Coordinates of C-alpha atoms in Angstrom, one line a residue:
M225 CA -10.2 104.0 -22.3
Q226 CA -8.6 106.5 -19.9
N227 CA -8.4 103.8 -17.1
G228 CA -6.8 101.4 -19.6
T229 CA -4.2 104.0 -20.5
M230 CA -3.5 104.6 -16.8
S231 CA -3.2 100.9 -16.1
S232 CA -0.8 100.5 -19.0
G233 CA 1.3 103.4 -17.8
S234 CA 1.3 102.0 -14.3
G235 CA 2.6 98.6 -15.5
A236 CA 5.4 100.3 -17.5
N237 CA 6.4 102.3 -14.5
D238 CA 6.4 99.2 -12.3
G239 CA 8.7 97.4 -14.9
H240 CA 11.0 100.4 -15.0
A241 CA 11.1 100.5 -11.2
E242 CA 12.0 96.8 -11.0
Q243 CA 14.7 97.2 -13.6
S244 CA 16.1 100.2 -11.8
A245 CA 16.1 98.3 -8.5
L246 CA 17.9 95.4 -10.1
Y247 CA 20.5 97.7 -11.6
Q248 CA 21.2 99.3 -8.3
Q249 CA 21.5 95.8 -6.6
Q250 CA 24.0 94.8 -9.3
L251 CA 26.0 98.1 -8.9
S252 CA 26.1 97.4 -5.2
K253 CA 27.6 94.0 -5.9
I254 CA 30.2 95.6 -8.1
G255 CA 31.0 97.9 -5.2
E256 CA 31.4 94.9 -2.9
V257 CA 33.9 93.3 -5.3
R258 CA 35.9 96.5 -5.4
A259 CA 35.9 96.7 -1.6
S260 CA 37.1 93.0 -1.4
L261 CA 39.9 93.7 -3.9
G262 CA 41.3 96.5 -1.7
Q263 CA 43.4 99.3 -3.0
L264 CA 44.5 98.8 -6.6
S265 CA 46.9 100.8 -8.7
G266 CA 48.2 101.0 -12.3
K267 CA 46.8 98.6 -14.9
S268 CA 45.0 96.5 -12.3
A269 CA 42.9 99.6 -11.3
L270 CA 42.2 100.3 -14.9
Y271 CA 41.3 96.7 -15.6
C272 CA 38.7 96.7 -12.8
S273 CA 36.2 99.0 -14.5
N274 CA 32.5 98.5 -13.8
G275 CA 32.1 96.6 -17.0
S276 CA 35.0 94.3 -16.3
V277 CA 33.9 93.6 -12.7
A278 CA 30.4 92.9 -14.0
R279 CA 31.7 90.3 -16.4
Y280 CA 33.3 88.3 -13.5
L281 CA 30.1 88.6 -11.5
V282 CA 28.0 87.3 -14.4
A283 CA 30.5 84.4 -14.8
R284 CA 30.0 83.5 -11.1
N285 CA 26.2 84.2 -11.0
W286 CA 26.6 87.4 -9.0
D287 CA 28.3 85.6 -6.2
V288 CA 30.6 88.3 -4.8
K289 CA 33.1 86.0 -3.0
R290 CA 33.6 83.7 -6.0
A291 CA 33.8 86.5 -8.5
T292 CA 36.4 88.3 -6.4
K293 CA 38.5 85.1 -6.2
M294 CA 38.3 84.7 -9.9
L295 CA 39.2 88.3 -10.6
K296 CA 42.1 88.2 -8.2
K297 CA 43.5 85.2 -10.2
T298 CA 43.2 87.2 -13.4
L299 CA 44.9 90.2 -11.9
K300 CA 47.8 88.0 -10.8
W301 CA 47.9 86.3 -14.2
R302 CA 47.9 89.7 -16.1
S303 CA 50.7 91.1 -13.8
E304 CA 52.9 88.0 -14.6
Y305 CA 52.0 87.1 -18.2
K306 CA 51.5 90.8 -19.3
P307 CA 49.1 90.0 -22.2
D308 CA 48.8 93.7 -23.1
E309 CA 52.5 94.0 -23.6
I310 CA 52.7 91.2 -26.3
R311 CA 53.6 92.8 -29.6
W312 CA 53.4 91.7 -33.2
D313 CA 57.1 90.9 -33.5
D314 CA 56.8 88.6 -30.5
I315 CA 54.3 86.3 -32.3
S316 CA 54.6 87.1 -36.0
D317 CA 55.9 83.5 -36.7
E318 CA 52.7 82.1 -35.3
A319 CA 50.6 84.4 -37.5
A320 CA 52.3 83.6 -40.8
T321 CA 49.7 81.2 -42.2
G322 CA 46.6 83.1 -41.1
K323 CA 45.5 80.4 -38.6
I324 CA 44.0 83.2 -36.4
Y325 CA 43.4 86.8 -37.4
R326 CA 41.0 89.7 -36.7
S327 CA 38.9 90.6 -39.6
D328 CA 38.6 94.2 -40.8
Y329 CA 34.8 94.1 -40.5
F330 CA 32.4 93.6 -37.6
D331 CA 29.2 91.6 -37.3
K332 CA 25.8 93.3 -37.3
S333 CA 26.0 93.8 -33.5
G334 CA 29.4 95.6 -33.8
R335 CA 31.4 92.7 -32.4
S336 CA 35.0 92.1 -33.3
I337 CA 35.5 88.9 -35.4
L338 CA 38.4 86.5 -35.0
V339 CA 38.8 84.1 -37.9
M340 CA 40.3 80.8 -37.1
R341 CA 41.6 78.1 -39.5
P342 CA 42.9 75.2 -37.4
A343 CA 44.1 73.4 -40.6
C344 CA 46.7 76.2 -41.0
Q345 CA 48.5 75.4 -37.7
N346 CA 52.2 75.9 -38.3
T347 CA 53.9 75.5 -35.0
K348 CA 54.2 72.7 -32.4
K349 CA 54.7 74.4 -29.0
A350 CA 51.5 74.9 -27.1
E351 CA 52.9 77.9 -25.2
G352 CA 53.5 79.9 -28.4
Q353 CA 50.0 79.0 -29.8
V354 CA 48.3 80.1 -26.6
K355 CA 50.4 83.3 -26.5
Y356 CA 49.3 84.2 -30.0
L357 CA 45.6 83.5 -29.2
V358 CA 46.0 85.8 -26.1
Y359 CA 47.5 88.5 -28.4
C360 CA 44.5 88.2 -30.8
M361 CA 42.1 88.4 -27.9
E362 CA 43.7 91.6 -26.5
N363 CA 43.7 93.1 -30.0
A364 CA 40.0 92.2 -30.6
I365 CA 39.1 93.9 -27.3
L366 CA 41.2 96.9 -28.2
N367 CA 39.1 97.3 -31.4
L368 CA 35.7 96.9 -29.8
P369 CA 33.4 99.9 -30.5
P370 CA 31.9 101.8 -27.6
G371 CA 29.1 99.9 -25.9
Q372 CA 30.2 96.5 -27.1
D373 CA 32.3 94.1 -25.0
Q374 CA 32.0 90.7 -26.8
M375 CA 33.5 89.2 -30.0
V376 CA 32.7 86.5 -32.5
W377 CA 34.8 83.5 -33.5
L378 CA 34.5 82.2 -37.1
I379 CA 36.2 78.8 -37.3
D380 CA 36.8 77.5 -40.8
F381 CA 37.3 73.7 -41.0
A382 CA 38.5 73.6 -44.6
G383 CA 41.4 71.1 -44.8
F384 CA 41.0 70.0 -41.2
T385 CA 42.4 66.5 -40.4
L386 CA 43.1 64.3 -37.4
H387 CA 46.6 65.7 -37.3
N388 CA 45.2 69.1 -36.3
I389 CA 43.6 67.8 -33.1
S390 CA 45.3 68.4 -29.8
L391 CA 43.4 68.0 -26.5
H392 CA 46.4 69.5 -24.7
V393 CA 46.2 72.8 -26.6
T394 CA 42.4 72.7 -26.3
K395 CA 42.6 72.4 -22.6
L396 CA 45.2 75.2 -22.2
T397 CA 43.0 77.4 -24.4
A398 CA 39.9 76.7 -22.4
D399 CA 41.7 77.4 -19.1
V400 CA 43.0 80.9 -20.3
L401 CA 39.8 82.0 -22.0
Q402 CA 37.3 80.8 -19.4
G403 CA 39.5 81.9 -16.5
H404 CA 40.7 85.3 -17.7
Y405 CA 38.3 86.5 -20.5
P406 CA 34.8 85.8 -19.0
E407 CA 31.8 86.9 -21.0
R408 CA 34.0 88.0 -23.9
L409 CA 32.7 85.4 -26.4
G410 CA 29.4 86.2 -27.9
V411 CA 29.2 83.2 -30.4
A412 CA 31.5 80.7 -32.0
I413 CA 30.6 79.5 -35.5
L414 CA 32.1 76.1 -36.4
Y415 CA 31.8 76.2 -40.2
N416 CA 31.7 73.0 -42.1
A417 CA 33.2 70.9 -39.4
P418 CA 33.9 67.4 -40.8
R419 CA 31.9 64.5 -39.6
F420 CA 34.7 63.0 -37.6
F421 CA 35.0 66.2 -35.6
E422 CA 31.8 65.4 -33.7
N423 CA 33.7 62.6 -31.9
F424 CA 36.4 65.0 -30.9
W425 CA 33.8 67.4 -29.7
K426 CA 32.4 64.7 -27.4
L427 CA 35.9 64.5 -25.8
A428 CA 36.6 68.3 -25.8
S429 CA 33.2 69.7 -24.8
P430 CA 33.5 68.6 -21.1
L431 CA 36.4 71.0 -20.9
L432 CA 33.9 73.9 -21.5
E433 CA 31.3 75.1 -19.2
K434 CA 27.6 74.8 -20.1
K435 CA 27.2 78.5 -21.0
T436 CA 30.2 78.4 -23.3
K437 CA 29.0 75.3 -25.0
N438 CA 25.7 77.0 -25.7
K439 CA 27.5 79.7 -27.6
V440 CA 28.9 77.2 -30.1
K441 CA 27.0 76.9 -33.3
F442 CA 27.7 74.3 -36.0
V443 CA 27.0 75.8 -39.5
Y444 CA 27.1 73.9 -42.8
S445 CA 27.2 75.5 -46.2
D446 CA 24.7 73.0 -47.6
S447 CA 22.1 73.6 -45.0
P448 CA 19.6 76.5 -45.6
E449 CA 18.6 76.2 -41.9
T450 CA 22.1 77.1 -40.7
D451 CA 22.8 79.5 -43.5
K452 CA 20.2 81.8 -41.9
I453 CA 22.4 81.9 -38.8
M454 CA 25.1 83.6 -40.9
E455 CA 22.7 86.0 -42.6
D456 CA 21.3 87.0 -39.2
L457 CA 24.8 87.6 -37.8
F458 CA 26.7 89.2 -40.7
N459 CA 26.5 91.6 -43.6
M460 CA 26.9 89.1 -46.4
D461 CA 28.7 91.7 -48.6
E462 CA 31.4 91.9 -46.0
L463 CA 31.6 88.3 -45.1
E464 CA 34.4 86.3 -46.8
C465 CA 33.4 83.8 -49.5
A466 CA 34.9 81.0 -47.4
F467 CA 32.0 81.4 -45.0
G468 CA 29.3 81.8 -47.6
G469 CA 29.6 85.6 -47.9
R470 CA 30.1 87.7 -51.0
S471 CA 33.5 89.3 -50.2
P472 CA 36.4 88.0 -52.3
A473 CA 38.9 89.2 -49.6
T474 CA 41.5 86.7 -48.4
F475 CA 44.2 86.8 -45.7
N476 CA 47.4 88.6 -46.7
I477 CA 50.1 88.4 -44.1
N478 CA 51.8 91.7 -45.2
D479 CA 48.6 93.7 -44.9
Y480 CA 47.7 92.1 -41.6
A481 CA 51.2 92.7 -40.2
A482 CA 50.8 96.4 -41.0
R483 CA 47.4 96.6 -39.3
M484 CA 48.7 94.8 -36.2
R485 CA 51.8 97.0 -35.9
E486 CA 49.5 100.0 -36.1
D487 CA 47.4 98.6 -33.3
D488 CA 50.5 97.9 -31.2
T489 CA 51.1 101.6 -31.1
K490 CA 47.5 102.1 -29.7
M491 CA 47.8 99.5 -27.0
P492 CA 49.8 101.6 -24.5
L493 CA 47.4 104.5 -25.0
F494 CA 44.5 102.2 -24.3
W495 CA 46.0 101.1 -21.0
S496 CA 46.9 104.7 -20.0
P497 CA 45.3 106.4 -17.0
E498 CA 44.5 109.2 -19.5
N499 CA 42.1 106.9 -21.3
P500 CA 38.7 107.9 -19.9
A501 CA 36.9 105.3 -21.9
L502 CA 38.6 102.5 -20.1
A503 CA 38.6 104.1 -16.7
S504 CA 34.9 104.7 -16.8
E505 CA 33.7 101.8 -18.9
P506 CA 30.0 101.7 -18.3
Y507 CA 28.1 98.6 -17.0
L508 CA 25.3 98.1 -19.6
M509 CA 22.1 96.5 -18.5
N510 CA 21.3 95.4 -22.1
N511 CA 24.4 93.3 -22.1
H512 CA 24.1 91.5 -18.8
G513 CA 21.1 92.6 -16.8
S514 CA 18.5 90.7 -18.8
Q515 CA 20.1 87.4 -17.9
Q516 CA 20.2 87.9 -14.2
C517 CA 17.7 88.1 -11.3
S518 CA 18.1 90.1 -8.2
L519 CA 19.3 87.1 -6.1
G520 CA 22.2 86.6 -8.5
L521 CA 20.9 83.4 -10.1
K522 CA 20.6 83.0 -13.8
T523 CA 16.9 83.2 -14.8
E524 CA 17.5 80.9 -17.7
E525 CA 18.4 78.0 -15.4
T526 CA 15.9 75.2 -14.8
A527 CA 15.2 73.9 -11.4
S528 CA 17.4 70.9 -11.9
D529 CA 20.3 73.2 -13.0
K530 CA 19.9 75.2 -9.7
G531 CA 19.7 71.9 -7.8
E532 CA 23.0 70.9 -9.2
E533 CA 24.7 74.2 -8.5
T534 CA 28.0 73.5 -6.7
E535 CA 31.5 74.9 -6.7
T536 CA 33.1 74.6 -10.2
T537 CA 36.1 72.4 -10.7
S538 CA 38.2 75.5 -10.9
D539 CA 37.2 76.6 -7.4
K540 CA 37.9 73.1 -6.0
V541 CA 41.3 73.2 -7.7
E542 CA 42.0 76.4 -5.8
E543 CA 41.6 74.6 -2.5
T544 CA 43.8 71.6 -3.4
E545 CA 46.5 72.3 -5.9
T546 CA 47.2 69.4 -8.2
A547 CA 50.1 68.6 -10.5
S548 CA 48.0 69.9 -13.3
D549 CA 47.9 73.3 -11.7
K550 CA 51.6 73.4 -11.4
R551 CA 51.9 72.5 -15.1
E552 CA 49.5 75.4 -15.9
E553 CA 51.5 77.8 -13.9
T554 CA 54.6 76.9 -16.0
V555 CA 52.7 77.4 -19.2
T556 CA 51.4 80.9 -18.1
A557 CA 54.8 82.0 -16.6
P558 CA 56.0 85.4 -17.7
E559 CA 58.1 85.7 -20.8
N560 CA 61.3 86.2 -18.9
S561 CA 61.2 82.6 -17.7
G562 CA 62.9 81.7 -21.0
E563 CA 62.3 78.4 -22.7
T564 CA 60.5 76.8 -19.8
K565 CA 58.5 73.7 -20.9
T566 CA 55.4 72.2 -19.3
A567 CA 55.7 69.4 -16.8
L568 CA 54.9 67.0 -19.6
G569 CA 57.9 68.3 -21.6
E570 CA 57.9 68.8 -25.4
S571 CA 58.2 65.0 -26.0
G572 CA 55.6 64.3 -23.4
E573 CA 53.2 66.6 -25.0
A574 CA 53.8 65.1 -28.4
E575 CA 53.4 61.6 -27.0
T576 CA 50.2 62.5 -25.1
D577 CA 48.6 64.1 -28.3
S578 CA 49.7 61.0 -30.3
V579 CA 47.9 58.7 -27.8
K580 CA 44.9 60.9 -27.8
R581 CA 44.7 61.1 -31.5
E582 CA 44.9 57.2 -31.7
E583 CA 42.1 57.0 -29.2
I584 CA 40.0 59.4 -31.1
K585 CA 40.8 57.7 -34.4
T586 CA 39.7 54.3 -32.9
G587 CA 36.5 56.0 -31.8
F588 CA 36.0 57.4 -35.3
E589 CA 36.4 54.0 -36.9
K590 CA 34.0 52.4 -34.5
G591 CA 31.5 55.2 -35.1
E592 CA 31.3 54.5 -38.8
T593 CA 29.9 51.0 -38.2
E594 CA 28.1 51.2 -34.9
T595 CA 24.4 51.9 -34.4
G596 CA 23.0 55.0 -32.8
A597 CA 22.6 53.2 -29.5
E598 CA 26.2 52.1 -29.6
K599 CA 27.4 55.6 -30.4
K600 CA 25.4 56.9 -27.4
E601 CA 27.2 54.4 -25.1
E602 CA 30.5 55.3 -26.7
T603 CA 29.8 59.0 -25.9
K604 CA 29.1 58.1 -22.3
T605 CA 32.3 56.1 -22.0
E606 CA 34.4 58.8 -23.7
S607 CA 33.0 61.5 -21.4
S608 CA 33.8 59.3 -18.3
T609 CA 37.3 58.9 -19.6
V610 CA 37.8 62.6 -19.9
K611 CA 36.5 63.1 -16.4
L612 CA 39.0 60.5 -15.1
T613 CA 42.1 61.3 -17.1
S614 CA 41.9 65.0 -17.8
S615 CA 43.4 67.1 -15.0
P616 CA 41.0 70.0 -14.5
G617 CA 42.5 73.5 -14.5
E618 CA 41.3 77.0 -13.8
G619 CA 38.0 77.9 -15.2
V620 CA 37.2 74.3 -16.3
A621 CA 34.0 72.7 -15.0
S622 CA 32.9 69.1 -15.3
P623 CA 29.9 68.5 -17.6
D624 CA 26.4 69.0 -16.1
K625 CA 27.7 71.1 -13.2
S626 CA 26.9 74.5 -14.6
G627 CA 26.0 76.4 -11.5
S628 CA 28.4 79.0 -12.6
S629 CA 30.2 80.0 -15.7
S630 CA 33.5 81.6 -16.4
D631 CA 33.3 81.5 -20.2
P632 CA 34.9 84.0 -22.4

């Protein structure tokens, strides 16, 4: 009995020692990234807390060189786009219909919740839509409780139609979120997505990296199986009725505007050197350490996944700048660039989306009559089309090449 107790204690000590050694290795890599970045000042220095650097390392499988490259891009983007300086009055027109808003409750893990209703889209310019999403991301991060660094997306498909689909906006969104908000998304709930959306998902999902796609959950109100996902994630008394909860609360633009203006006053304080919480943001093993091994490879990967590990599309794009990159730079240009349009132009964007919608619509009509085998072939064809026609941007990886991840 005594020997058994000693053996058990020894095993626990060994496990603690291994975890401690892994933690030290990861802290060492965080230090290497800091050294590679050189001397930083102002908001860049505040942004590069231990927790923030760790998220970039996780996104690049603890590869110091690639994580540093990714982080440098974000620092450049933040210095030009100034996401933390966007204020409610800058984007209030985008928010009017409640197409995206931060809920006033959290999930059971304490994560901020962004509610999204794509059917409530009320503007046409992709730049404005992305800017509003960035504002919502920054606001959700501002309101994260201590010890939590991720958020939840609740996407309500009520009223969603083909008219709401835009591959152009989807791509821009994926580029910004995967490239500049790595490891910020905990889970995305797609609630009551219509049947035809599955065909769009086949086209859009290659824009997302494998780890991001794995965070997407399709939930249907008439499925007890997926209902359990909601019950496990949320307090049903707080969750809105629209998502199967028991709260009758609905979006009110005046109430929301008041909340956002109040948060706007907190943002400069959050990014102040006097904010010790940001400057010393801890790196928590329970958030990241369990998914990594000491060599910097994801323990969850299969042998085939590791065998396919290569540079992501975003890294390749860094070496050879394409016309798509230049278009993205225009989209993410700082506010003082005025009414700069993308290289496609406003009419070009509309024409592109129109063509894409027609292609998707044709696919939907075929899908209604084809057999499962034909659908599988269609999926393969559509995926190939995306690979050939979609110009990859920062943070976007081709399907089945998931050696690294830069998901939000």
